[in-house]
JSON list of C-alpha atoms in Angstrom, two decimals:
[
{"chain": "Z", "resi": 1, "resn": "UNK", "atom": "CA", "xyz": [15.81, -9.77, -3.68]},
{"chain": "Z", "resi": 2, "resn": "UNK", "atom": "CA", "xyz": [16.22, -6.75, -5.96]},
{"chain": "Z", "resi": 3, "resn": "UNK", "atom": "CA", "xyz": [12.48, -6.04, -5.69]},
{"chain": "Z", "resi": 4, "resn": "UNK", "atom": "CA", "xyz": [11.08, -4.05, -8.62]},
{"chain": "Z", "resi": 5, "resn": "UNK", "atom": "CA", "xyz": [13.66, -2.76, -11.09]},
{"chain": "Z", "resi": 6, "resn": "UNK", "atom": "CA", "xyz": [13.14, -0.29, -13.93]},
{"chain": "Z", "resi": 7, "resn": "UNK", "atom": "CA", "xyz": [15.35, 0.74, -16.81]},
{"chain": "Z", "resi": 8, "resn": "UNK", "atom": "CA", "xyz": [16.31, 3.26, -17.96]},
{"chain": "Z", "resi": 9, "resn": "UNK", "atom": "CA", "xyz": [16.33, 5.80, -15.10]},
{"chain": "Z", "resi": 10, "resn": "UNK", "atom": "CA", "xyz": [16.27, 8.76, -17.50]},
{"chain": "Z", "resi": 11, "resn": "UNK", "atom": "CA", "xyz": [15.32, 9.03, -21.16]},
{"chain": "Z", "resi": 12, "resn": "UNK", "atom": "CA", "xyz": [14.93, 11.85, -23.68]},
{"chain": "Z", "resi": 13, "resn": "UNK", "atom": "CA", "xyz": [12.93, 11.16, -26.83]},
{"chain": "Z", "resi": 14, "resn": "UNK", "atom": "CA", "xyz": [11.99, 13.19, -29.84]},
{"chain": "Z", "resi": 15, "resn": "UNK", "atom": "CA", "xyz": [8.35, 13.46, -30.86]},
{"chain": "Z", "resi": 16, "resn": "UNK", "atom": "CA", "xyz": [7.32, 10.43, -32.90]},
{"chain": "Z", "resi": 17, "resn": "UNK", "atom": "CA", "xyz": [10.01, 8.09, -31.60]},
{"chain": "Z", "resi": 18, "resn": "UNK", "atom": "CA", "xyz": [9.07, 4.81, -29.96]},
{"chain": "Z", "resi": 19, "resn": "UNK", "atom": "CA", "xyz": [10.66, 3.08, -27.02]},
{"chain": "Z", "resi": 20, "resn": "UNK", "atom": "CA", "xyz": [10.12, 0.44, -24.35]},
{"chain": "Z", "resi": 21, "resn": "UNK", "atom": "CA", "xyz": [10.39, 1.05, -20.63]},
{"chain": "Z", "resi": 22, "resn": "UNK", "atom": "CA", "xyz": [11.51, -2.10, -18.87]},
{"chain": "Z", "resi": 23, "resn": "UNK", "atom": "CA", "xyz": [10.14, -3.40, -15.57]},
{"chain": "Z", "resi": 24, "resn": "UNK", "atom": "CA", "xyz": [11.06, -6.60, -13.77]},
{"chain": "Z", "resi": 25, "resn": "UNK", "atom": "CA", "xyz": [10.34, -8.04, -10.33]},
{"chain": "Z", "resi": 26, "resn": "UNK", "atom": "CA", "xyz": [11.90, -11.03, -8.60]},
{"chain": "Z", "resi": 27, "resn": "UNK", "atom": "CA", "xyz": [9.27, -11.54, -5.89]},
{"chain": "Z", "resi": 28, "resn": "UNK", "atom": "CA", "xyz": [7.02, -13.88, -7.93]},
{"chain": "Z", "resi": 29, "resn": "UNK", "atom": "CA", "xyz": [4.22, -11.33, -7.75]},
{"chain": "Z", "resi": 30, "resn": "UNK", "atom": "CA", "xyz": [1.12, -11.99, -9.85]},
{"chain": "Z", "resi": 31, "resn": "UNK", "atom": "CA", "xyz": [-0.08, -8.39, -10.12]},
{"chain": "Z", "resi": 32, "resn": "UNK", "atom": "CA", "xyz": [1.93, -5.71, -11.94]},
{"chain": "Z", "resi": 33, "resn": "UNK", "atom": "CA", "xyz": [1.02, -2.20, -12.99]},
{"chain": "Z", "resi": 34, "resn": "UNK", "atom": "CA", "xyz": [2.30, 0.94, -14.68]},
{"chain": "Z", "resi": 35, "resn": "UNK", "atom": "CA", "xyz": [1.59, 4.46, -13.44]},
{"chain": "Z", "resi": 36, "resn": "UNK", "atom": "CA", "xyz": [2.53, 7.89, -14.63]},
{"chain": "Z", "resi": 37, "resn": "UNK", "atom": "CA", "xyz": [3.06, 10.76, -12.23]},
{"chain": "Z", "resi": 38, "resn": "UNK", "atom": "CA", "xyz": [2.69, 14.38, -13.25]},
{"chain": "Z", "resi": 39, "resn": "UNK", "atom": "CA", "xyz": [3.07, 17.39, -10.93]},
{"chain": "Z", "resi": 40, "resn": "UNK", "atom": "CA", "xyz": [-0.03, 17.92, -8.81]},
{"chain": "Z", "resi": 41, "resn": "UNK", "atom": "CA", "xyz": [-1.88, 14.94, -10.28]},
{"chain": "Z", "resi": 42, "resn": "UNK", "atom": "CA", "xyz": [-0.80, 12.00, -8.18]},
{"chain": "Z", "resi": 43, "resn": "UNK", "atom": "CA", "xyz": [-0.35, 8.61, -9.79]},
{"chain": "Z", "resi": 44, "resn": "UNK", "atom": "CA", "xyz": [-2.52, 7.58, -12.72]},
{"chain": "Z", "resi": 45, "resn": "UNK", "atom": "CA", "xyz": [-2.84, 3.96, -13.80]},
{"chain": "Z", "resi": 46, "resn": "UNK", "atom": "CA", "xyz": [-1.85, 3.25, -17.40]},
{"chain": "Z", "resi": 47, "resn": "UNK", "atom": "CA", "xyz": [-2.11, -0.55, -17.68]},
{"chain": "Z", "resi": 48, "resn": "UNK", "atom": "CA", "xyz": [-2.13, -3.47, -15.31]},
{"chain": "Z", "resi": 49, "resn": "UNK", "atom": "CA", "xyz": [-1.75, -7.25, -15.36]},
{"chain": "Z", "resi": 50, "resn": "UNK", "atom": "CA", "xyz": [-3.23, -9.82, -12.96]},
{"chain": "Z", "resi": 51, "resn": "UNK", "atom": "CA", "xyz": [-0.93, -12.58, -14.21]},
{"chain": "Z", "resi": 52, "resn": "UNK", "atom": "CA", "xyz": [1.19, -13.79, -17.11]},
{"chain": "Z", "resi": 53, "resn": "UNK", "atom": "CA", "xyz": [-0.70, -13.45, -20.39]},
{"chain": "Z", "resi": 54, "resn": "UNK", "atom": "CA", "xyz": [-3.39, -11.15, -18.92]},
{"chain": "Z", "resi": 55, "resn": "UNK", "atom": "CA", "xyz": [-3.37, -7.37, -19.26]},
{"chain": "Z", "resi": 56, "resn": "UNK", "atom": "CA", "xyz": [-5.99, -4.66, -19.08]},
{"chain": "Z", "resi": 57, "resn": "UNK", "atom": "CA", "xyz": [-6.31, -0.91, -19.44]},
{"chain": "Z", "resi": 58, "resn": "UNK", "atom": "CA", "xyz": [-6.15, 1.57, -16.63]},
{"chain": "Z", "resi": 59, "resn": "UNK", "atom": "CA", "xyz": [-7.20, 5.21, -16.50]},
{"chain": "Z", "resi": 60, "resn": "UNK", "atom": "CA", "xyz": [-4.86, 6.64, -19.17]},
{"chain": "Z", "resi": 61, "resn": "UNK", "atom": "CA", "xyz": [-3.94, 3.85, -21.66]},
{"chain": "Z", "resi": 62, "resn": "UNK", "atom": "CA", "xyz": [-3.88, 5.82, -24.93]},
{"chain": "Z", "resi": 63, "resn": "UNK", "atom": "CA", "xyz": [-0.47, 5.84, -26.61]},
{"chain": "Z", "resi": 64, "resn": "UNK", "atom": "CA", "xyz": [0.86, 2.92, -24.57]},
{"chain": "Z", "resi": 65, "resn": "UNK", "atom": "CA", "xyz": [1.00, -0.86, -25.04]},
{"chain": "Z", "resi": 66, "resn": "UNK", "atom": "CA", "xyz": [1.94, -3.61, -22.60]},
{"chain": "Z", "resi": 67, "resn": "UNK", "atom": "CA", "xyz": [2.49, -7.34, -22.64]},
{"chain": "Z", "resi": 68, "resn": "UNK", "atom": "CA", "xyz": [3.10, -9.91, -19.90]},
{"chain": "Z", "resi": 69, "resn": "UNK", "atom": "CA", "xyz": [4.76, -13.00, -21.33]},
{"chain": "Z", "resi": 70, "resn": "UNK", "atom": "CA", "xyz": [6.39, -13.96, -18.02]},
{"chain": "Z", "resi": 71, "resn": "UNK", "atom": "CA", "xyz": [5.55, -13.43, -14.36]},
{"chain": "Z", "resi": 72, "resn": "UNK", "atom": "CA", "xyz": [8.74, -11.37, -13.90]},
{"chain": "Z", "resi": 73, "resn": "UNK", "atom": "CA", "xyz": [8.58, -8.85, -16.74]},
{"chain": "Z", "resi": 74, "resn": "UNK", "atom": "CA", "xyz": [6.05, -6.17, -17.66]},
{"chain": "Z", "resi": 75, "resn": "UNK", "atom": "CA", "xyz": [7.40, -3.80, -20.34]},
{"chain": "Z", "resi": 76, "resn": "UNK", "atom": "CA", "xyz": [5.63, -0.59, -21.32]},
{"chain": "Z", "resi": 77, "resn": "UNK", "atom": "CA", "xyz": [5.85, 0.50, -24.95]},
{"chain": "Z", "resi": 78, "resn": "UNK", "atom": "CA", "xyz": [5.38, 4.05, -26.16]},
{"chain": "Z", "resi": 79, "resn": "UNK", "atom": "CA", "xyz": [4.21, 3.76, -29.74]},
{"chain": "Z", "resi": 80, "resn": "UNK", "atom": "CA", "xyz": [4.85, 7.30, -31.00]},
{"chain": "Z", "resi": 81, "resn": "UNK", "atom": "CA", "xyz": [6.08, 9.63, -28.28]},
{"chain": "Z", "resi": 82, "resn": "UNK", "atom": "CA", "xyz": [4.36, 12.98, -27.75]},
{"chain": "Z", "resi": 83, "resn": "UNK", "atom": "CA", "xyz": [5.31, 15.90, -25.46]},
{"chain": "Z", "resi": 84, "resn": "UNK", "atom": "CA", "xyz": [2.20, 15.11, -23.37]},
{"chain": "Z", "resi": 85, "resn": "UNK", "atom": "CA", "xyz": [3.90, 11.84, -22.39]},
{"chain": "Z", "resi": 86, "resn": "UNK", "atom": "CA", "xyz": [6.67, 13.71, -20.57]},
{"chain": "Z", "resi": 87, "resn": "UNK", "atom": "CA", "xyz": [6.31, 12.31, -17.07]},
{"chain": "Z", "resi": 88, "resn": "UNK", "atom": "CA", "xyz": [7.76, 10.04, -14.42]},
{"chain": "Z", "resi": 89, "resn": "UNK", "atom": "CA", "xyz": [6.77, 6.42, -14.96]},
{"chain": "Z", "resi": 90, "resn": "UNK", "atom": "CA", "xyz": [6.52, 3.94, -12.10]},
{"chain": "Z", "resi": 91, "resn": "UNK", "atom": "CA", "xyz": [6.11, 0.22, -12.29]},
{"chain": "Z", "resi": 92, "resn": "UNK", "atom": "CA", "xyz": [4.63, -1.57, -9.28]},
{"chain": "Z", "resi": 93, "resn": "UNK", "atom": "CA", "xyz": [3.74, -5.08, -8.18]},
{"chain": "Z", "resi": 94, "resn": "UNK", "atom": "CA", "xyz": [1.84, -6.91, -5.47]},
{"chain": "Z", "resi": 95, "resn": "UNK", "atom": "CA", "xyz": [1.64, -10.61, -4.55]},
{"chain": "Z", "resi": 96, "resn": "UNK", "atom": "CA", "xyz": [-1.89, -10.95, -5.89]},
{"chain": "Z", "resi": 97, "resn": "UNK", "atom": "CA", "xyz": [-5.10, -9.06, -6.44]},
{"chain": "Z", "resi": 98, "resn": "UNK", "atom": "CA", "xyz": [-6.05, -9.72, -2.82]},
{"chain": "Z", "resi": 99, "resn": "UNK", "atom": "CA", "xyz": [-2.97, -7.72, -1.75]},
{"chain": "Z", "resi": 100, "resn": "UNK", "atom": "CA", "xyz": [-3.55, -4.91, -4.20]},
{"chain": "Z", "resi": 101, "resn": "UNK", "atom": "CA", "xyz": [-3.69, -2.34, -1.42]},
{"chain": "Z", "resi": 102, "resn": "UNK", "atom": "CA", "xyz": [0.07, -2.79, -0.82]},
{"chain": "Z", "resi": 103, "resn": "UNK", "atom": "CA", "xyz": [2.09, -2.30, -3.97]},
{"chain": "Z", "resi": 104, "resn": "UNK", "atom": "CA", "xyz": [5.88, -2.30, -4.28]},
{"chain": "Z", "resi": 105, "resn": "UNK", "atom": "CA", "xyz": [7.15, 0.43, -6.57]},
{"chain": "Z", "resi": 106, "resn": "UNK", "atom": "CA", "xyz": [10.25, 0.56, -8.72]},
{"chain": "Z", "resi": 107, "resn": "UNK", "atom": "CA", "xyz": [12.54, 3.62, -8.70]},
{"chain": "Z", "resi": 108, "resn": "UNK", "atom": "CA", "xyz": [10.89, 5.20, -11.73]},
{"chain": "Z", "resi": 109, "resn": "UNK", "atom": "CA", "xyz": [11.86, 6.30, -15.23]},
{"chain": "Z", "resi": 110, "resn": "UNK", "atom": "CA", "xyz": [11.99, 10.04, -15.91]},
{"chain": "Z", "resi": 111, "resn": "UNK", "atom": "CA", "xyz": [10.98, 10.58, -19.53]},
{"chain": "Z", "resi": 112, "resn": "UNK", "atom": "CA", "xyz": [11.19, 13.82, -21.47]},
{"chain": "Z", "resi": 113, "resn": "UNK", "atom": "CA", "xyz": [9.71, 14.11, -24.96]},
{"chain": "Z", "resi": 114, "resn": "UNK", "atom": "CA", "xyz": [10.86, 17.11, -27.00]},
{"chain": "M", "resi": 1, "resn": "UNK", "atom": "CA", "xyz": [-15.17, 7.09, -11.93]},
{"chain": "M", "resi": 2, "resn": "UNK", "atom": "CA", "xyz": [-13.10, 7.63, -8.84]},
{"chain": "M", "resi": 3, "resn": "UNK", "atom": "CA", "xyz": [-12.59, 10.86, -6.92]},
{"chain": "M", "resi": 4, "resn": "UNK", "atom": "CA", "xyz": [-10.26, 11.34, -3.96]},
{"chain": "M", "resi": 5, "resn": "UNK", "atom": "CA", "xyz": [-9.77, 14.67, -2.21]},
{"chain": "M", "resi": 6, "resn": "UNK", "atom": "CA", "xyz": [-6.89, 15.53, 0.09]},
{"chain": "M", "resi": 7, "resn": "UNK", "atom": "CA", "xyz": [-5.24, 18.84, 1.04]},
{"chain": "M", "resi": 8, "resn": "UNK", "atom": "CA", "xyz": [-2.38, 19.91, -1.20]},
{"chain": "M", "resi": 9, "resn": "UNK", "atom": "CA", "xyz": [0.00, 21.13, 1.50]},
{"chain": "M", "resi": 10, "resn": "UNK", "atom": "CA", "xyz": [0.54, 21.00, 5.26]},
{"chain": "M", "resi": 11, "resn": "UNK", "atom": "CA", "xyz": [3.34, 22.64, 7.25]},
{"chain": "M", "resi": 12, "resn": "UNK", "atom": "CA", "xyz": [4.21, 21.87, 10.86]},
{"chain": "M", "resi": 13, "resn": "UNK", "atom": "CA", "xyz": [7.14, 22.02, 13.28]},
{"chain": "M", "resi": 14, "resn": "UNK", "atom": "CA", "xyz": [9.18, 19.13, 14.60]},
{"chain": "M", "resi": 15, "resn": "UNK", "atom": "CA", "xyz": [7.43, 17.25, 17.35]},
{"chain": "M", "resi": 16, "resn": "UNK", "atom": "CA", "xyz": [3.97, 18.35, 16.26]},
{"chain": "M", "resi": 17, "resn": "UNK", "atom": "CA", "xyz": [1.02, 16.22, 15.09]},
{"chain": "M", "resi": 18, "resn": "UNK", "atom": "CA", "xyz": [-0.34, 16.41, 11.56]},
{"chain": "M", "resi": 19, "resn": "UNK", "atom": "CA", "xyz": [-3.61, 14.95, 10.26]},
{"chain": "M", "resi": 20, "resn": "UNK", "atom": "CA", "xyz": [-4.09, 14.45, 6.51]},
{"chain": "M", "resi": 21, "resn": "UNK", "atom": "CA", "xyz": [-7.71, 13.95, 5.54]},
{"chain": "M", "resi": 22, "resn": "UNK", "atom": "CA", "xyz": [-8.93, 12.01, 2.53]},
{"chain": "M", "resi": 23, "resn": "UNK", "atom": "CA", "xyz": [-12.50, 11.89, 1.25]},
{"chain": "M", "resi": 24, "resn": "UNK", "atom": "CA", "xyz": [-13.44, 9.59, -1.59]},
{"chain": "M", "resi": 25, "resn": "UNK", "atom": "CA", "xyz": [-16.22, 8.83, -4.05]},
{"chain": "M", "resi": 26, "resn": "UNK", "atom": "CA", "xyz": [-15.77, 5.47, -5.76]},
{"chain": "M", "resi": 27, "resn": "UNK", "atom": "CA", "xyz": [-17.98, 2.96, -7.55]},
{"chain": "M", "resi": 28, "resn": "UNK", "atom": "CA", "xyz": [-16.63, 0.15, -5.36]},
{"chain": "M", "resi": 29, "resn": "UNK", "atom": "CA", "xyz": [-14.62, 0.10, -2.16]},
{"chain": "M", "resi": 30, "resn": "UNK", "atom": "CA", "xyz": [-12.28, -2.52, -0.75]},
{"chain": "M", "resi": 31, "resn": "UNK", "atom": "CA", "xyz": [-10.19, -0.31, 1.49]},
{"chain": "M", "resi": 32, "resn": "UNK", "atom": "CA", "xyz": [-8.07, 2.83, 1.91]},
{"chain": "M", "resi": 33, "resn": "UNK", "atom": "CA", "xyz": [-4.27, 2.77, 1.62]},
{"chain": "M", "resi": 34, "resn": "UNK", "atom": "CA", "xyz": [-1.67, 5.40, 2.40]},
{"chain": "M", "resi": 35, "resn": "UNK", "atom": "CA", "xyz": [1.67, 5.86, 0.68]},
{"chain": "M", "resi": 36, "resn": "UNK", "atom": "CA", "xyz": [4.67, 8.08, 1.38]},
{"chain": "M", "resi": 37, "resn": "UNK", "atom": "CA", "xyz": [6.91, 9.52, -1.31]},
{"chain": "M", "resi": 38, "resn": "UNK", "atom": "CA", "xyz": [10.08, 11.48, -0.68]},
{"chain": "M", "resi": 39, "resn": "UNK", "atom": "CA", "xyz": [11.15, 13.98, -3.30]},
{"chain": "M", "resi": 40, "resn": "UNK", "atom": "CA", "xyz": [12.66, 12.12, -6.28]},
{"chain": "M", "resi": 41, "resn": "UNK", "atom": "CA", "xyz": [11.85, 8.73, -4.81]},
{"chain": "M", "resi": 42, "resn": "UNK", "atom": "CA", "xyz": [9.33, 5.96, -5.27]},
{"chain": "M", "resi": 43, "resn": "UNK", "atom": "CA", "xyz": [6.07, 5.71, -3.32]},
{"chain": "M", "resi": 44, "resn": "UNK", "atom": "CA", "xyz": [6.25, 3.35, -0.35]},
{"chain": "M", "resi": 45, "resn": "UNK", "atom": "CA", "xyz": [3.32, 1.71, 1.41]},
{"chain": "M", "resi": 46, "resn": "UNK", "atom": "CA", "xyz": [2.46, 3.00, 4.90]},
{"chain": "M", "resi": 47, "resn": "UNK", "atom": "CA", "xyz": [-0.87, 1.56, 6.00]},
{"chain": "M", "resi": 48, "resn": "UNK", "atom": "CA", "xyz": [-4.21, 0.07, 5.00]},
{"chain": "M", "resi": 49, "resn": "UNK", "atom": "CA", "xyz": [-7.72, 0.18, 6.43]},
{"chain": "M", "resi": 50, "resn": "UNK", "atom": "CA", "xyz": [-10.38, -2.21, 5.16]},
{"chain": "M", "resi": 51, "resn": "UNK", "atom": "CA", "xyz": [-12.69, -1.81, 8.17]},
{"chain": "M", "resi": 52, "resn": "UNK", "atom": "CA", "xyz": [-13.79, 1.19, 10.21]},
{"chain": "M", "resi": 53, "resn": "UNK", "atom": "CA", "xyz": [-11.49, 2.30, 12.97]},
{"chain": "M", "resi": 54, "resn": "UNK", "atom": "CA", "xyz": [-7.93, 3.21, 13.78]},
{"chain": "M", "resi": 55, "resn": "UNK", "atom": "CA", "xyz": [-4.80, 1.31, 12.75]},
{"chain": "M", "resi": 56, "resn": "UNK", "atom": "CA", "xyz": [-1.56, 2.26, 14.49]},
{"chain": "M", "resi": 57, "resn": "UNK", "atom": "CA", "xyz": [1.94, 1.64, 13.16]},
{"chain": "M", "resi": 58, "resn": "UNK", "atom": "CA", "xyz": [4.53, 3.34, 15.31]},
{"chain": "M", "resi": 59, "resn": "UNK", "atom": "CA", "xyz": [4.27, 7.13, 14.99]},
{"chain": "M", "resi": 60, "resn": "UNK", "atom": "CA", "xyz": [1.77, 6.83, 12.14]},
{"chain": "M", "resi": 61, "resn": "UNK", "atom": "CA", "xyz": [-1.92, 5.96, 12.49]},
{"chain": "M", "resi": 62, "resn": "UNK", "atom": "CA", "xyz": [-4.66, 5.66, 9.90]},
{"chain": "M", "resi": 63, "resn": "UNK", "atom": "CA", "xyz": [-8.40, 5.92, 10.38]},
{"chain": "M", "resi": 64, "resn": "UNK", "atom": "CA", "xyz": [-11.37, 4.94, 8.23]},
{"chain": "M", "resi": 65, "resn": "UNK", "atom": "CA", "xyz": [-15.08, 5.67, 8.33]},
{"chain": "M", "resi": 66, "resn": "UNK", "atom": "CA", "xyz": [-16.78, 3.87, 5.46]},
{"chain": "M", "resi": 67, "resn": "UNK", "atom": "CA", "xyz": [-20.17, 5.43, 6.18]},
{"chain": "M", "resi": 68, "resn": "UNK", "atom": "CA", "xyz": [-18.62, 8.90, 5.75]},
{"chain": "M", "resi": 69, "resn": "UNK", "atom": "CA", "xyz": [-16.34, 7.88, 2.83]},
{"chain": "M", "resi": 70, "resn": "UNK", "atom": "CA", "xyz": [-13.55, 9.45, 4.85]},
{"chain": "M", "resi": 71, "resn": "UNK", "atom": "CA", "xyz": [-10.19, 8.56, 6.25]},
{"chain": "M", "resi": 72, "resn": "UNK", "atom": "CA", "xyz": [-7.12, 10.24, 7.64]},
{"chain": "M", "resi": 73, "resn": "UNK", "atom": "CA", "xyz": [-3.45, 9.66, 8.23]},
{"chain": "M", "resi": 74, "resn": "UNK", "atom": "CA", "xyz": [-2.07, 10.91, 11.54]},
{"chain": "M", "resi": 75, "resn": "UNK", "atom": "CA", "xyz": [1.62, 11.68, 11.83]},
{"chain": "M", "resi": 76, "resn": "UNK", "atom": "CA", "xyz": [2.79, 12.06, 15.42]},
{"chain": "M", "resi": 77, "resn": "UNK", "atom": "CA", "xyz": [6.05, 13.34, 16.90]},
{"chain": "M", "resi": 78, "resn": "UNK", "atom": "CA", "xyz": [6.96, 14.82, 13.54]},
{"chain": "M", "resi": 79, "resn": "UNK", "atom": "CA", "xyz": [10.57, 14.50, 12.44]},
{"chain": "M", "resi": 80, "resn": "UNK", "atom": "CA", "xyz": [12.44, 16.25, 9.63]},
{"chain": "M", "resi": 81, "resn": "UNK", "atom": "CA", "xyz": [12.55, 12.96, 7.73]},
{"chain": "M", "resi": 82, "resn": "UNK", "atom": "CA", "xyz": [8.74, 12.97, 7.58]},
{"chain": "M", "resi": 83, "resn": "UNK", "atom": "CA", "xyz": [8.90, 15.81, 5.04]},
{"chain": "M", "resi": 84, "resn": "UNK", "atom": "CA", "xyz": [7.42, 14.09, 1.99]},
{"chain": "M", "resi": 85, "resn": "UNK", "atom": "CA", "xyz": [4.26, 13.71, -0.07]},
{"chain": "M", "resi": 86, "resn": "UNK", "atom": "CA", "xyz": [1.51, 11.47, 1.24]},
{"chain": "M", "resi": 87, "resn": "UNK", "atom": "CA", "xyz": [-1.09, 9.83, -0.99]},
{"chain": "M", "resi": 88, "resn": "UNK", "atom": "CA", "xyz": [-4.35, 8.15, -0.14]},
{"chain": "M", "resi": 89, "resn": "UNK", "atom": "CA", "xyz": [-5.48, 5.39, -2.51]},
{"chain": "M", "resi": 90, "resn": "UNK", "atom": "CA", "xyz": [-8.65, 3.39, -2.94]},
{"chain": "M", "resi": 91, "resn": "UNK", "atom": "CA", "xyz": [-9.09, 0.02, -4.61]},
{"chain": "M", "resi": 92, "resn": "UNK", "atom": "CA", "xyz": [-12.18, -0.16, -6.77]},
{"chain": "M", "resi": 93, "resn": "UNK", "atom": "CA", "xyz": [-13.83, -3.37, -8.05]},
{"chain": "M", "resi": 94, "resn": "UNK", "atom": "CA", "xyz": [-11.70, -3.77, -11.18]},
{"chain": "M", "resi": 95, "resn": "UNK", "atom": "CA", "xyz": [-8.29, -4.58, -9.72]},
{"chain": "M", "resi": 96, "resn": "UNK", "atom": "CA", "xyz": [-7.22, -0.96, -9.83]},
{"chain": "M", "resi": 97, "resn": "UNK", "atom": "CA", "xyz": [-5.78, 1.36, -7.21]},
{"chain": "M", "resi": 98, "resn": "UNK", "atom": "CA", "xyz": [-6.84, 5.00, -7.60]},
{"chain": "M", "resi": 99, "resn": "UNK", "atom": "CA", "xyz": [-4.63, 7.64, -5.97]},
{"chain": "M", "resi": 100, "resn": "UNK", "atom": "CA", "xyz": [-5.35, 11.09, -4.64]},
{"chain": "M", "resi": 101, "resn": "UNK", "atom": "CA", "xyz": [-3.28, 14.04, -5.85]},
{"chain": "M", "resi": 102, "resn": "UNK", "atom": "CA", "xyz": [-1.12, 13.96, -2.73]},
{"chain": "M", "resi": 103, "resn": "UNK", "atom": "CA", "xyz": [-0.41, 16.14, 0.29]},
{"chain": "M", "resi": 104, "resn": "UNK", "atom": "CA", "xyz": [3.02, 17.71, 0.66]},
{"chain": "M", "resi": 105, "resn": "UNK", "atom": "CA", "xyz": [4.07, 17.78, 4.31]},
{"chain": "M", "resi": 106, "resn": "UNK", "atom": "CA", "xyz": [6.85, 20.20, 5.24]},
{"chain": "M", "resi": 107, "resn": "UNK", "atom": "CA", "xyz": [8.40, 19.84, 8.67]},
{"chain": "M", "resi": 108, "resn": "UNK", "atom": "CA", "xyz": [10.20, 22.89, 10.04]},
{"chain": "M", "resi": 109, "resn": "UNK", "atom": "CA", "xyz": [12.78, 22.98, 12.83]}
]
């Protein structure tokens, strides 16, 4: 199993550009989530999904969209990038909502918006 | 909303014991998790406490007191490879995991 994979590893965007961060898992996990990590602020939840076709907002959803058309994939879209979205983005998954306490994280995408 | 407090930094020597405290205020509570993150890496799961008491996993132990809204992670026989950031996290009632800001542990020779 590859676990949770994320692409790209690094990305530089100009203000106003849009892009999609890819996340995939091959463990047949129902629950998937996106976090952003900024220095000194821990991990903040952007969006999450409890299964294919179901998504909901986390703590900091503004400026981001998600969709979950398959169990495996959970892409994160930045609609119009802003410097405040410069961060490290992690995708994570767990077998189900009952196992939410143990999430498996991808390697992260380091995004810089200039 | 959720609020988790943990110290920002701890420094100790190899072989020592370190305790990282975490206090929380949450609207719902299903349990307290701990994650480790090495510099530049992804967070990895360490332990979970749903009930009061001590859980031991090798050199690491985690404790929970639900009545005090308090838990800690105990790192024993510290090794250089334990230098990392450690996060406590609480699941609330809405299928979300809320993380603390993290504690950076530095192990010195």
